[in-house]
């Protein structure tokens, strides 16, 4: 089998890259380890930057998002029992779109099917080869049969645990990492959201986030200990804990109901450098992870795809490798700024076990400054809506 660009992974980054390439007449094949339903079953990101929504439009996959997504002009920060609204639109002229990653993935999969793009699901043991030379290829097993996909380039869109980054270990790969001493316990429930905007809450019992997927489906999170077990959290226990971390009037207004999903995610900051190794490119979560506090993960996957797609298009249509050569540097410049913002927002909003009373007062001063200063609010807002790409 032969294609121009072999894409490993059918998450948002692989699907978006694949669609832009297909629309530009550049042949590509996606190899995905899981089934379509498994990929669609993952509940993850919820907040899209305008740059990401523009890319979905460019890929012809934005119609349902515009019809059903919820544009948000701001969000609430709560601490010390009070609400402070960050007016994203007034501060930056931009807004964000609340539309679930599951729906983004579904829209991109539907568009790929419409335009005849090839995805091989349940591709086992995918492994990139010979990307240092001019003839790269990917081996994998399909229905137990060994296969080989020859290509010009390999896009490693295979997430944090995928084979692409493993293939470049010991080849000049440098990694940077920070783990946090807590996780997020999250639920989805078919109840109306407590507020029409997101609420990020800093509370002595720990961080909480009120988000949503629609006007009838809520997504809520509470900070939890790393060794916490999801089985120990009945729905009632979750709702009680969530309400205890919100201002009284918000807690009283909350509609509760049975959860339809409940899981714990650890928080991590991680960057792999560089993001290009010859004819292999690392894209999205394969190259970097941010803690979800800043809602940046999926949006960084989209900006990586922007830079890589532009580079590949220039390679095929203009016979210029300038964009490909600049990929790693351009992507990492934006990645590190989002890493900084996500790290900062995580530090500002969570309880750290070892912060002590000094750390506690510093956090309160930071929040007070943030909500009292137009300059500080604007800085937060411009990072939250997304730096340009
Ligand atoms: P993905 O989505 O992990 O997709 C990788 C794909 O590669 C496949 N794969 C393989 N395929 C073939 N062979 C192999 N050997 C393979 N190994 C793996 C996998 O099956 C999968 O289909 O990476 P991608 O495309 O780079 O997308 C990244 C985003 O998914 C991620 O950054 C976001 O979900 C992060 N995130 C958020 N991002 C935001 O922008 N806004 C948010 O509000 C937001 N909230 C979140 C989040 C992530 C969360 N969790 C659980 C990690 C909230 C949470 C709780
Ligand atoms: C979500 O809706 O899942 C969500 C929203 C905002 C975040 C993280 C997750 O910062």
PDB file of C-alpha atoms and ligand atoms in Angstrom, residues 43-47 98 184 198 200 207 209 211-213 219 221 292-296 345 384, ligand 2:
ATOM      1  CA  UNK A  43     -15.431  12.245  26.668  1.00  0.00           C
ATOM      2  CA  UNK A  44     -12.782  14.912  26.773  1.00  0.00           C
ATOM      3  CA  UNK A  45     -12.466  18.517  25.733  1.00  0.00           C
ATOM      4  CA  UNK A  46     -15.328  20.977  25.696  1.00  0.00           C
ATOM      5  CA  UNK A  47     -14.002  24.442  24.879  1.00  0.00           C
ATOM      6  CA  UNK A  98     -18.528  25.129  23.940  1.00  0.00           C
ATOM      7  CA  UNK A 184      -9.900  15.613  38.383  1.00  0.00           C
ATOM      8  CA  UNK A 198     -18.494  28.028  32.901  1.00  0.00           C
ATOM      9  CA  UNK A 200     -14.014  27.843  37.755  1.00  0.00           C
ATOM     10  CA  UNK A 207     -10.946  23.209  42.838  1.00  0.00           C
ATOM     11  CA  UNK A 209     -15.435  23.315  37.507  1.00  0.00           C
ATOM     12  CA  UNK A 211     -19.080  23.071  32.433  1.00  0.00           C
ATOM     13  CA  UNK A 212     -21.584  21.698  29.958  1.00  0.00           C
ATOM     14  CA  UNK A 213     -22.104  19.970  26.636  1.00  0.00           C
ATOM     15  CA  UNK A 219     -20.089  18.366  32.722  1.00  0.00           C
ATOM     16  CA  UNK A 221     -15.350  18.257  37.838  1.00  0.00           C
ATOM     17  CA  UNK A 292      -7.091  20.664  31.466  1.00  0.00           C
ATOM     18  CA  UNK A 293      -7.526  23.794  33.628  1.00  0.00           C
ATOM     19  CA  UNK A 294      -6.882  26.171  30.710  1.00  0.00           C
ATOM     20  CA  UNK A 295      -8.887  24.104  28.155  1.00  0.00           C
ATOM     21  CA  UNK A 296      -5.933  24.128  25.768  1.00  0.00           C
ATOM     22  CA  UNK A 345      -4.093  28.542  35.911  1.00  0.00           C
ATOM     23  CA  UNK A 384      -8.016  31.724  27.445  1.00  0.00           C
TER      24      UNK A 384
HETATM   25  C1  LIG B   2     -15.020  20.480  29.774  1.00  0.00           C
HETATM   26  O1  LIG B   2     -16.134  20.950  29.479  1.00  0.00           O
HETATM   27  O2  LIG B   2     -14.791  19.274  29.746  1.00  0.00           O
HETATM   28  C2  LIG B   2     -13.921  21.406  30.176  1.00  0.00           C
HETATM   29  C3  LIG B   2     -14.144  22.780  30.123  1.00  0.00           C
HETATM   30  C4  LIG B   2     -13.132  23.652  30.515  1.00  0.00           C
HETATM   31  C5  LIG B   2     -11.929  23.142  30.941  1.00  0.00           C
HETATM   32  C6  LIG B   2     -11.702  21.774  30.981  1.00  0.00           C
HETATM   33  C7  LIG B   2     -12.716  20.893  30.588  1.00  0.00           C
HETATM   34  O3  LIG B   2     -10.952  24.015  31.360  1.00  0.00           O
END
